[in-house]
Structures are given as C-alpha cells and as structure tokens.
Amino acid sequence: MYVVELTFECFDDTTISAVDRSVNGLMDALRYNGQVLGREFPMVMGDGVFHVRAVCPEKDSLNPKYHSPQVALKIRQLSEACLLSPKLKVLGRDINSEESAQVEDRSWQVMYTTYVHTCSPLRCGETLLPIPLYRFPATFNGDHKAEIKWQTEWQACDEIQMAGSFKAEHAALAEIQDADSLLFRKGWDIRGRIEYITKVPTYYYQYRVGGKDAESELARKCPKCGGDWLLEAPLHDVFHFKCDSCRIVSNLSWDFQ
C-alpha cells in the first residue's frame, strides 16, 4: 500500500462546508471503488489549498483509467465548491500494510477479511495478498460499493464477537459463521458476481469458532452441500476446509488450533 496526498486548490472564494462536502464526497466515491482504503481521510487547510492524505493499494490507484462513473462525477462537481481537480503526490510505501497481489493470472481467489484489515476483501488464492477491486469491472451500479459495504458489515460483526463481552456477541458470530445468515448469503452472492465477471473461481470464507472437540471439527462437512471438504494440509495456515462445488473455504475452529 502507498500513502498519497491530494491537494485541492481554490480558484475563487468558497466556504469550508462546501469544500468539506465536495472533497469528502469524492473520497467516498474513491473508497467505494477500492481506489483508497479505510474510512477516515485527514484534511488540512492551507493558504487557499486543502490537503488530504489517504492510503491506496498501488502507486497508480488514482489513475483516471480506474475511475468509476461516480468518481468522475464527483471530480466534475468539485468546481461547484470552487475547487480544481486534485494534484496527486505519492509520499511513499506504507510499511504497516500489505502489498497488493501482482497483476497476473491466478487459479482462484477468495473473499476474506477480518476486523483489523483495511485492504481489499478480495484475495489471491495463491498468495492471499489483496487484489485491488478497481482492477476488474464494477460488480453493481458502476463501482464496488457492494464489496466495501459487505466488508464493513463483516468487520463490525467480527469486532463484536472478538470483544466477547456483550449479548450481541452471539448474534454477530452467527452472521459470519452460519451459512443461512443474511450476511453470509449476501457475501456468497457477491462472490458469485465477482466470479462471473472475472472468470476466476471465487470462494467465500466461513469463519469458524467453537465446536465440541477437535475430532468432530475435523469431521464437519460443507455447510451448503454436506460434502467432504477437509484438506490434506491447510492453505496459508488459515483454510483447513475447501469445497470446490460450493466455493467455500473455512478454518478449523480457532478453539482447537
């Protein structure tokens, strides 16, 4: 990942509220297209200019060739706040974040995230490195908002169940673990859309914790088809189960690792 700075210059008198609305509207559109990561974008006001810092998957993530229709519209609307199109400066590599997967053919990919990740929820199956969403066509309505919204919801549930001190813990855990939950079905459907668009087998990660004992956990079946799916050796030290028919991967219950 790379830290970038966007500089917005004023060409006429404007107001802080107009700038705030226009710039944050653009940053939201970039986020929903996977071009910037995270949800907070610090903005500093200078002498007639505004500076915003963000993290991008790659050096060229903000190249106009990746813009969604929503991003292009927000850039045009900057003029309503008397702002010019932003100037971009790449400040350098973010040493605290992962690198993006290389642009190359892959045999499979997986929708996988946790509450501590801000990178793309789509991962390369061979390396488990994140794949920038803007590299492939929009999933719905011109951008990748569906994947980002799913990721936000999944991470919210993950954080609640990891805290483990509220009654909501069990409900949150059910959403990321049970194959018949609304969040699971939503993510699995998005997975199918990505596979259709990219023509790459795309899997969905089922989180697993709890269970009776290690023996029964190793014997559990695919939650959709009921078939055998235990792997001979875990993939990336995370996935112990993989169903190629249902496109689901899962871990051995964290309680028995």
PDB file of C-alpha atoms in Angstrom:
ATOM      1  CA  MET A   1       0.000   0.000   0.000  1.00  0.00           C
ATOM      2  CA  TYR A   2       1.049   3.593  -0.567  1.00  0.00           C
ATOM      3  CA  VAL A   3       0.384   6.845   1.273  1.00  0.00           C
ATOM      4  CA  VAL A   4      -0.701   9.627  -1.067  1.00  0.00           C
ATOM      5  CA  GLU A   5      -1.549  13.293  -0.687  1.00  0.00           C
ATOM      6  CA  LEU A   6      -4.226  15.025  -2.739  1.00  0.00           C
ATOM      7  CA  THR A   7      -4.046  18.809  -2.965  1.00  0.00           C
ATOM      8  CA  PHE A   8      -7.174  20.798  -3.836  1.00  0.00           C
ATOM      9  CA  GLU A   9      -6.639  24.403  -4.929  1.00  0.00           C
ATOM     10  CA  CYS A  10      -9.348  27.059  -4.839  1.00  0.00           C
ATOM     11  CA  PHE A  11      -9.927  29.204  -7.933  1.00  0.00           C
ATOM     12  CA  ASP A  12     -12.450  31.528  -6.244  1.00  0.00           C
ATOM     13  CA  ASP A  13     -13.919  32.287  -2.846  1.00  0.00           C
ATOM     14  CA  THR A  14     -15.610  29.324  -1.233  1.00  0.00           C
ATOM     15  CA  THR A  15     -16.705  28.044   2.170  1.00  0.00           C
ATOM     16  CA  ILE A  16     -15.363  25.325   4.447  1.00  0.00           C
ATOM     17  CA  SER A  17     -18.696  23.488   4.338  1.00  0.00           C
ATOM     18  CA  ALA A  18     -18.729  23.464   0.524  1.00  0.00           C
ATOM     19  CA  VAL A  19     -15.165  22.172   0.388  1.00  0.00           C
ATOM     20  CA  ASP A  20     -15.863  19.574   3.060  1.00  0.00           C
ATOM     21  CA  ARG A  21     -18.929  18.306   1.209  1.00  0.00           C
ATOM     22  CA  SER A  22     -17.224  18.121  -2.189  1.00  0.00           C
ATOM     23  CA  VAL A  23     -13.905  16.633  -1.083  1.00  0.00           C
ATOM     24  CA  ASN A  24     -15.442  14.049   1.223  1.00  0.00           C
ATOM     25  CA  GLY A  25     -17.929  13.143  -1.493  1.00  0.00           C
ATOM     26  CA  LEU A  26     -15.014  12.433  -3.814  1.00  0.00           C
ATOM     27  CA  MET A  27     -13.152  10.421  -1.165  1.00  0.00           C
ATOM     28  CA  ASP A  28     -16.258   8.318  -0.522  1.00  0.00           C
ATOM     29  CA  ALA A  29     -16.600   7.591  -4.238  1.00  0.00           C
ATOM     30  CA  LEU A  30     -12.916   6.611  -4.423  1.00  0.00           C
ATOM     31  CA  ARG A  31     -13.353   4.365  -1.396  1.00  0.00           C
ATOM     32  CA  TYR A  32     -16.374   2.612  -2.888  1.00  0.00           C
ATOM     33  CA  ASN A  33     -14.346   1.902  -5.998  1.00  0.00           C
ATOM     34  CA  GLY A  34     -11.447   0.453  -3.993  1.00  0.00           C
ATOM     35  CA  GLN A  35      -9.032   3.231  -5.012  1.00  0.00           C
ATOM     36  CA  VAL A  36      -8.470   4.467  -1.455  1.00  0.00           C
ATOM     37  CA  LEU A  37      -8.638   2.371   1.704  1.00  0.00           C
ATOM     38  CA  GLY A  38     -10.112   2.973   5.131  1.00  0.00           C
ATOM     39  CA  ARG A  39     -12.857   5.320   6.239  1.00  0.00           C
ATOM     40  CA  GLU A  40     -11.033   8.358   7.625  1.00  0.00           C
ATOM     41  CA  PHE A  41      -9.197  10.876   5.453  1.00  0.00           C
ATOM     42  CA  PRO A  42      -7.496  13.734   7.344  1.00  0.00           C
ATOM     43  CA  MET A  43      -7.885  17.102   5.612  1.00  0.00           C
ATOM     44  CA  VAL A  44      -5.642  20.096   6.348  1.00  0.00           C
ATOM     45  CA  MET A  45      -6.361  23.649   5.217  1.00  0.00           C
ATOM     46  CA  GLY A  46      -3.525  25.783   3.926  1.00  0.00           C
ATOM     47  CA  ASP A  47      -3.391  29.144   2.149  1.00  0.00           C
ATOM     48  CA  GLY A  48      -6.085  28.668  -0.444  1.00  0.00           C
ATOM     49  CA  VAL A  49      -5.403  24.925  -0.673  1.00  0.00           C
ATOM     50  CA  PHE A  50      -6.645  21.803   1.078  1.00  0.00           C
ATOM     51  CA  HIS A  51      -4.527  18.684   1.595  1.00  0.00           C
ATOM     52  CA  VAL A  52      -5.972  15.210   2.093  1.00  0.00           C
ATOM     53  CA  ARG A  53      -3.963  12.107   2.902  1.00  0.00           C
ATOM     54  CA  ALA A  54      -5.065   8.580   2.110  1.00  0.00           C
ATOM     55  CA  VAL A  55      -3.755   5.056   1.611  1.00  0.00           C
ATOM     56  CA  CYS A  56      -4.001   3.451  -1.831  1.00  0.00           C
ATOM     57  CA  PRO A  57      -3.419  -0.171  -2.868  1.00  0.00           C
ATOM     58  CA  GLU A  58      -0.885   0.777  -5.563  1.00  0.00           C
ATOM     59  CA  LYS A  59       1.128   3.771  -6.761  1.00  0.00           C
ATOM     60  CA  ASP A  60      -1.211   4.343  -9.693  1.00  0.00           C
ATOM     61  CA  SER A  61      -4.502   3.591  -7.913  1.00  0.00           C
ATOM     62  CA  LEU A  62      -5.784   7.108  -8.622  1.00  0.00           C
ATOM     63  CA  ASN A  63      -5.059   6.961 -12.335  1.00  0.00           C
ATOM     64  CA  PRO A  64      -8.190   8.204 -14.177  1.00  0.00           C
ATOM     65  CA  LYS A  65      -8.346   4.929 -16.116  1.00  0.00           C
ATOM     66  CA  TYR A  66      -9.605   3.280 -12.917  1.00  0.00           C
ATOM     67  CA  HIS A  67     -12.262   5.888 -12.089  1.00  0.00           C
ATOM     68  CA  SER A  68     -15.837   4.763 -11.755  1.00  0.00           C
ATOM     69  CA  PRO A  69     -18.654   6.939 -13.150  1.00  0.00           C
ATOM     70  CA  GLN A  70     -19.304   8.051  -9.576  1.00  0.00           C
ATOM     71  CA  VAL A  71     -15.690   9.193  -9.110  1.00  0.00           C
ATOM     72  CA  ALA A  72     -15.696  11.021 -12.438  1.00  0.00           C
ATOM     73  CA  LEU A  73     -18.901  12.820 -11.440  1.00  0.00           C
ATOM     74  CA  LYS A  74     -17.514  13.882  -8.056  1.00  0.00           C
ATOM     75  CA  ILE A  75     -14.392  15.275  -9.730  1.00  0.00           C
ATOM     76  CA  ARG A  76     -16.530  17.356 -12.088  1.00  0.00           C
ATOM     77  CA  GLN A  77     -18.605  18.601  -9.155  1.00  0.00           C
ATOM     78  CA  LEU A  78     -15.522  19.979  -7.378  1.00  0.00           C
ATOM     79  CA  SER A  79     -15.959  23.144  -9.418  1.00  0.00           C
ATOM     80  CA  GLU A  80     -19.238  23.807  -7.572  1.00  0.00           C
ATOM     81  CA  ALA A  81     -17.098  24.354  -4.459  1.00  0.00           C
ATOM     82  CA  CYS A  82     -14.623  26.457  -6.486  1.00  0.00           C
ATOM     83  CA  LEU A  83     -12.007  23.706  -6.383  1.00  0.00           C
ATOM     84  CA  LEU A  84      -9.706  22.497  -9.140  1.00  0.00           C
ATOM     85  CA  SER A  85      -9.128  18.814  -9.805  1.00  0.00           C
ATOM     86  CA  PRO A  86      -6.720  17.465  -7.182  1.00  0.00           C
ATOM     87  CA  LYS A  87      -2.977  17.265  -7.663  1.00  0.00           C
ATOM     88  CA  LEU A  88      -1.541  13.949  -6.556  1.00  0.00           C
ATOM     89  CA  LYS A  89       1.705  13.204  -4.749  1.00  0.00           C
ATOM     90  CA  VAL A  90       2.796   9.705  -3.738  1.00  0.00           C
ATOM     91  CA  LEU A  91       4.523  10.092  -0.360  1.00  0.00           C
ATOM     92  CA  GLY A  92       5.829   6.542  -0.167  1.00  0.00           C
ATOM     93  CA  ARG A  93       5.170   2.959   0.822  1.00  0.00           C
ATOM     94  CA  ASP A  94       3.110   2.321   3.941  1.00  0.00           C
ATOM     95  CA  ILE A  95       5.344  -0.053   5.881  1.00  0.00           C
ATOM     96  CA  ASN A  96       2.499  -1.075   8.183  1.00  0.00           C
ATOM     97  CA  SER A  97       0.288  -2.509   5.448  1.00  0.00           C
ATOM     98  CA  GLU A  98       0.334  -5.390   2.995  1.00  0.00           C
ATOM     99  CA  GLU A  99       1.449  -5.189  -0.600  1.00  0.00           C
ATOM    100  CA  SER A 100      -1.103  -5.827  -3.317  1.00  0.00           C
ATOM    101  CA  ALA A 101      -1.212  -9.002  -5.369  1.00  0.00           C
ATOM    102  CA  GLN A 102       0.685  -8.859  -8.639  1.00  0.00           C
ATOM    103  CA  VAL A 103      -1.202  -8.406 -11.898  1.00  0.00           C
ATOM    104  CA  GLU A 104      -1.122 -11.968 -13.198  1.00  0.00           C
ATOM    105  CA  ASP A 105      -3.344 -14.942 -13.860  1.00  0.00           C
ATOM    106  CA  ARG A 106      -4.476 -16.826 -10.760  1.00  0.00           C
ATOM    107  CA  SER A 107      -6.235 -20.156 -10.436  1.00  0.00           C
ATOM    108  CA  TRP A 108      -8.589 -18.968  -7.675  1.00  0.00           C
ATOM    109  CA  GLN A 109      -9.402 -16.096  -5.362  1.00  0.00           C
ATOM    110  CA  VAL A 110     -11.273 -15.662  -2.096  1.00  0.00           C
ATOM    111  CA  MET A 111     -13.385 -13.085  -0.271  1.00  0.00           C
ATOM    112  CA  TYR A 112     -11.617 -12.874   3.074  1.00  0.00           C
ATOM    113  CA  THR A 113     -11.307 -10.133   5.660  1.00  0.00           C
ATOM    114  CA  THR A 114     -11.017  -9.529   9.426  1.00  0.00           C
ATOM    115  CA  TYR A 115     -11.818  -6.537  11.576  1.00  0.00           C
ATOM    116  CA  VAL A 116      -8.162  -5.425  11.555  1.00  0.00           C
ATOM    117  CA  HIS A 117      -7.831  -5.284   7.758  1.00  0.00           C
ATOM    118  CA  THR A 118      -8.422  -2.169   5.667  1.00  0.00           C
ATOM    119  CA  CYS A 119      -7.207  -3.659   2.383  1.00  0.00           C
ATOM    120  CA  SER A 120      -9.340  -5.157  -0.381  1.00  0.00           C
ATOM    121  CA  PRO A 121     -11.549  -8.051   0.786  1.00  0.00           C
ATOM    122  CA  LEU A 122     -10.731  -9.975  -2.391  1.00  0.00           C
ATOM    123  CA  ARG A 123      -7.550 -12.057  -2.045  1.00  0.00           C
ATOM    124  CA  CYS A 124      -5.397 -14.037  -4.448  1.00  0.00           C
ATOM    125  CA  GLY A 125      -5.777 -17.759  -3.774  1.00  0.00           C
ATOM    126  CA  GLU A 126      -2.091 -18.491  -4.340  1.00  0.00           C
ATOM    127  CA  THR A 127      -0.631 -15.762  -2.131  1.00  0.00           C
ATOM    128  CA  LEU A 128      -3.559 -14.458  -0.049  1.00  0.00           C
ATOM    129  CA  LEU A 129      -2.451 -10.938  -0.987  1.00  0.00           C
ATOM    130  CA  PRO A 130      -5.251  -8.395  -1.562  1.00  0.00           C
ATOM    131  CA  ILE A 131      -6.414  -7.705  -5.107  1.00  0.00           C
ATOM    132  CA  PRO A 132      -7.380  -4.056  -5.786  1.00  0.00           C
ATOM    133  CA  LEU A 133     -11.075  -4.019  -6.661  1.00  0.00           C
ATOM    134  CA  TYR A 134     -10.726  -1.458  -9.445  1.00  0.00           C
ATOM    135  CA  ARG A 135      -8.694  -3.945 -11.477  1.00  0.00           C
ATOM    136  CA  PHE A 136     -11.866  -5.657 -12.661  1.00  0.00           C
ATOM    137  CA  PRO A 137     -15.217  -4.318 -13.929  1.00  0.00           C
ATOM    138  CA  ALA A 138     -17.786  -2.973 -11.500  1.00  0.00           C
ATOM    139  CA  THR A 139     -19.901  -5.559  -9.722  1.00  0.00           C
ATOM    140  CA  PHE A 140     -23.058  -3.436  -9.403  1.00  0.00           C
ATOM    141  CA  ASN A 141     -24.109   0.086 -10.415  1.00  0.00           C
ATOM    142  CA  GLY A 142     -20.760   1.219 -11.763  1.00  0.00           C
ATOM    143  CA  ASP A 143     -18.429   0.576  -8.828  1.00  0.00           C
ATOM    144  CA  HIS A 144     -17.508  -1.825  -5.993  1.00  0.00           C
ATOM    145  CA  LYS A 145     -19.653  -0.391  -3.222  1.00  0.00           C
ATOM    146  CA  ALA A 146     -21.301  -3.787  -2.633  1.00  0.00           C
ATOM    147  CA  GLU A 147     -17.994  -5.404  -1.671  1.00  0.00           C
ATOM    148  CA  ILE A 148     -16.955  -2.477   0.546  1.00  0.00           C
ATOM    149  CA  LYS A 149     -20.312  -2.398   2.341  1.00  0.00           C
ATOM    150  CA  TRP A 150     -20.181  -6.170   2.879  1.00  0.00           C
ATOM    151  CA  GLN A 151     -16.647  -5.856   4.249  1.00  0.00           C
ATOM    152  CA  THR A 152     -17.710  -3.092   6.659  1.00  0.00           C
ATOM    153  CA  GLU A 153     -20.610  -5.199   7.936  1.00  0.00           C
ATOM    154  CA  TRP A 154     -18.480  -8.343   8.265  1.00  0.00           C
ATOM    155  CA  GLN A 155     -15.765  -6.477  10.173  1.00  0.00           C
ATOM    156  CA  ALA A 156     -18.328  -4.923  12.512  1.00  0.00           C
ATOM    157  CA  CYS A 157     -19.640  -8.384  13.402  1.00  0.00           C
ATOM    158  CA  ASP A 158     -16.096  -9.725  13.767  1.00  0.00           C
ATOM    159  CA  GLU A 159     -15.108  -6.953  16.170  1.00  0.00           C
ATOM    160  CA  ILE A 160     -18.196  -7.505  18.327  1.00  0.00           C
ATOM    161  CA  GLN A 161     -17.660 -11.249  18.591  1.00  0.00           C
ATOM    162  CA  MET A 162     -13.939 -10.803  19.275  1.00  0.00           C
ATOM    163  CA  ALA A 163     -14.732  -8.437  22.157  1.00  0.00           C
ATOM    164  CA  GLY A 164     -16.970 -11.166  23.586  1.00  0.00           C
ATOM    165  CA  SER A 165     -18.484  -9.099  26.387  1.00  0.00           C
ATOM    166  CA  PHE A 166     -21.951  -8.256  25.081  1.00  0.00           C
ATOM    167  CA  LYS A 167     -25.159 -10.151  24.410  1.00  0.00           C
ATOM    168  CA  ALA A 168     -24.746  -9.152  20.769  1.00  0.00           C
ATOM    169  CA  GLU A 169     -21.678 -11.409  20.536  1.00  0.00           C
ATOM    170  CA  HIS A 170     -23.700 -14.487  19.614  1.00  0.00           C
ATOM    171  CA  ALA A 171     -25.783 -12.699  17.007  1.00  0.00           C
ATOM    172  CA  ALA A 172     -22.661 -11.172  15.435  1.00  0.00           C
ATOM    173  CA  LEU A 173     -20.898 -14.536  15.390  1.00  0.00           C
ATOM    174  CA  ALA A 174     -23.880 -16.170  13.729  1.00  0.00           C
ATOM    175  CA  GLU A 175     -23.760 -13.646  10.877  1.00  0.00           C
ATOM    176  CA  ILE A 176     -20.166 -14.516   9.907  1.00  0.00           C
ATOM    177  CA  GLN A 177     -20.365 -18.217  10.729  1.00  0.00           C
ATOM    178  CA  ASP A 178     -23.811 -19.552   9.801  1.00  0.00           C
ATOM    179  CA  ALA A 179     -24.339 -20.332   6.113  1.00  0.00           C
ATOM    180  CA  ASP A 180     -28.006 -19.344   6.333  1.00  0.00           C
ATOM    181  CA  SER A 181     -27.380 -15.903   7.863  1.00  0.00           C
ATOM    182  CA  LEU A 182     -28.212 -12.771   5.886  1.00  0.00           C
ATOM    183  CA  LEU A 183     -24.603 -11.553   5.850  1.00  0.00           C
ATOM    184  CA  PHE A 184     -23.263 -14.932   4.727  1.00  0.00           C
ATOM    185  CA  ARG A 185     -25.804 -15.169   1.894  1.00  0.00           C
ATOM    186  CA  LYS A 186     -25.109 -11.580   0.857  1.00  0.00           C
ATOM    187  CA  GLY A 187     -21.351 -12.171   0.707  1.00  0.00           C
ATOM    188  CA  TRP A 188     -21.709 -15.501  -1.049  1.00  0.00           C
ATOM    189  CA  ASP A 189     -23.908 -13.874  -3.728  1.00  0.00           C
ATOM    190  CA  ILE A 190     -21.382 -11.065  -4.245  1.00  0.00           C
ATOM    191  CA  ARG A 191     -18.710 -13.758  -4.560  1.00  0.00           C
ATOM    192  CA  GLY A 192     -20.733 -15.312  -7.377  1.00  0.00           C
ATOM    193  CA  ARG A 193     -20.993 -11.990  -9.170  1.00  0.00           C
ATOM    194  CA  ILE A 194     -17.218 -11.487  -8.938  1.00  0.00           C
ATOM    195  CA  GLU A 195     -16.602 -14.980 -10.308  1.00  0.00           C
ATOM    196  CA  TYR A 196     -18.959 -14.298 -13.225  1.00  0.00           C
ATOM    197  CA  ILE A 197     -17.200 -11.021 -14.063  1.00  0.00           C
ATOM    198  CA  THR A 198     -13.589 -12.175 -13.620  1.00  0.00           C
ATOM    199  CA  LYS A 199     -13.995 -15.766 -14.875  1.00  0.00           C
ATOM    200  CA  VAL A 200     -11.814 -16.829 -11.915  1.00  0.00           C
ATOM    201  CA  PRO A 201     -13.124 -19.352  -9.354  1.00  0.00           C
ATOM    202  CA  THR A 202     -14.027 -17.209  -6.358  1.00  0.00           C
ATOM    203  CA  TYR A 203     -14.524 -18.572  -2.854  1.00  0.00           C
ATOM    204  CA  TYR A 204     -16.173 -17.232   0.284  1.00  0.00           C
ATOM    205  CA  TYR A 205     -14.590 -17.513   3.731  1.00  0.00           C
ATOM    206  CA  GLN A 206     -16.664 -19.033   6.520  1.00  0.00           C
ATOM    207  CA  TYR A 207     -15.384 -18.033   9.948  1.00  0.00           C
ATOM    208  CA  ARG A 208     -15.395 -20.875  12.477  1.00  0.00           C
ATOM    209  CA  VAL A 209     -15.031 -20.888  16.259  1.00  0.00           C
ATOM    210  CA  GLY A 210     -16.462 -23.133  18.973  1.00  0.00           C
ATOM    211  CA  GLY A 211     -17.405 -26.749  18.441  1.00  0.00           C
ATOM    212  CA  LYS A 212     -17.376 -29.844  20.669  1.00  0.00           C
ATOM    213  CA  ASP A 213     -13.833 -31.142  20.126  1.00  0.00           C
ATOM    214  CA  ALA A 214     -11.064 -31.303  17.530  1.00  0.00           C
ATOM    215  CA  GLU A 215     -12.167 -34.691  16.224  1.00  0.00           C
ATOM    216  CA  SER A 216     -15.712 -33.609  15.456  1.00  0.00           C
ATOM    217  CA  GLU A 217     -14.423 -30.363  13.961  1.00  0.00           C
ATOM    218  CA  LEU A 218     -12.170 -32.230  11.541  1.00  0.00           C
ATOM    219  CA  ALA A 219     -15.158 -34.342  10.525  1.00  0.00           C
ATOM    220  CA  ARG A 220     -17.542 -31.475   9.819  1.00  0.00           C
ATOM    221  CA  LYS A 221     -18.999 -31.157   6.336  1.00  0.00           C
ATOM    222  CA  CYS A 222     -19.520 -28.323   3.879  1.00  0.00           C
ATOM    223  CA  PRO A 223     -22.346 -26.155   5.257  1.00  0.00           C
ATOM    224  CA  LYS A 224     -24.075 -25.949   1.880  1.00  0.00           C
ATOM    225  CA  CYS A 225     -23.831 -29.352   0.212  1.00  0.00           C
ATOM    226  CA  GLY A 226     -22.889 -31.539   3.174  1.00  0.00           C
ATOM    227  CA  GLY A 227     -19.910 -32.990   1.313  1.00  0.00           C
ATOM    228  CA  ASP A 228     -16.383 -33.766   2.485  1.00  0.00           C
ATOM    229  CA  TRP A 229     -14.092 -30.765   2.262  1.00  0.00           C
ATOM    230  CA  LEU A 230     -11.206 -31.292   4.687  1.00  0.00           C
ATOM    231  CA  LEU A 231      -7.868 -30.534   3.033  1.00  0.00           C
ATOM    232  CA  GLU A 232      -4.772 -32.688   3.437  1.00  0.00           C
ATOM    233  CA  ALA A 233      -2.838 -29.612   4.537  1.00  0.00           C
ATOM    234  CA  PRO A 234      -4.110 -26.121   5.412  1.00  0.00           C
ATOM    235  CA  LEU A 235      -3.786 -23.317   2.871  1.00  0.00           C
ATOM    236  CA  HIS A 236      -1.918 -20.231   4.121  1.00  0.00           C
ATOM    237  CA  ASP A 237      -2.233 -21.654   7.662  1.00  0.00           C
ATOM    238  CA  VAL A 238      -5.830 -20.382   7.617  1.00  0.00           C
ATOM    239  CA  PHE A 239      -8.042 -22.550   5.418  1.00  0.00           C
ATOM    240  CA  HIS A 240      -8.393 -26.179   6.541  1.00  0.00           C
ATOM    241  CA  PHE A 241     -11.556 -26.791   4.507  1.00  0.00           C
ATOM    242  CA  LYS A 242     -12.353 -26.081   0.856  1.00  0.00           C
ATOM    243  CA  CYS A 243     -15.430 -27.038  -1.168  1.00  0.00           C
ATOM    244  CA  ASP A 244     -14.859 -26.573  -4.878  1.00  0.00           C
ATOM    245  CA  SER A 245     -18.548 -27.141  -5.676  1.00  0.00           C
ATOM    246  CA  CYS A 246     -19.970 -24.569  -3.277  1.00  0.00           C
ATOM    247  CA  ARG A 247     -16.953 -22.219  -3.433  1.00  0.00           C
ATOM    248  CA  ILE A 248     -16.485 -22.024   0.337  1.00  0.00           C
ATOM    249  CA  VAL A 249     -13.328 -22.178   2.459  1.00  0.00           C
ATOM    250  CA  SER A 250     -13.121 -22.298   6.235  1.00  0.00           C
ATOM    251  CA  ASN A 251     -10.736 -22.665   9.142  1.00  0.00           C
ATOM    252  CA  LEU A 252     -10.530 -25.379  11.761  1.00  0.00           C
ATOM    253  CA  SER A 253     -12.271 -23.928  14.811  1.00  0.00           C
ATOM    254  CA  TRP A 254      -9.919 -21.448  16.426  1.00  0.00           C
ATOM    255  CA  ASP A 255     -10.654 -23.164  19.759  1.00  0.00           C
ATOM    256  CA  PHE A 256      -8.709 -26.241  18.610  1.00  0.00           C
ATOM    257  CA  GLN A 257      -5.697 -24.692  16.923  1.00  0.00           C
TER     258      GLN A 257
END
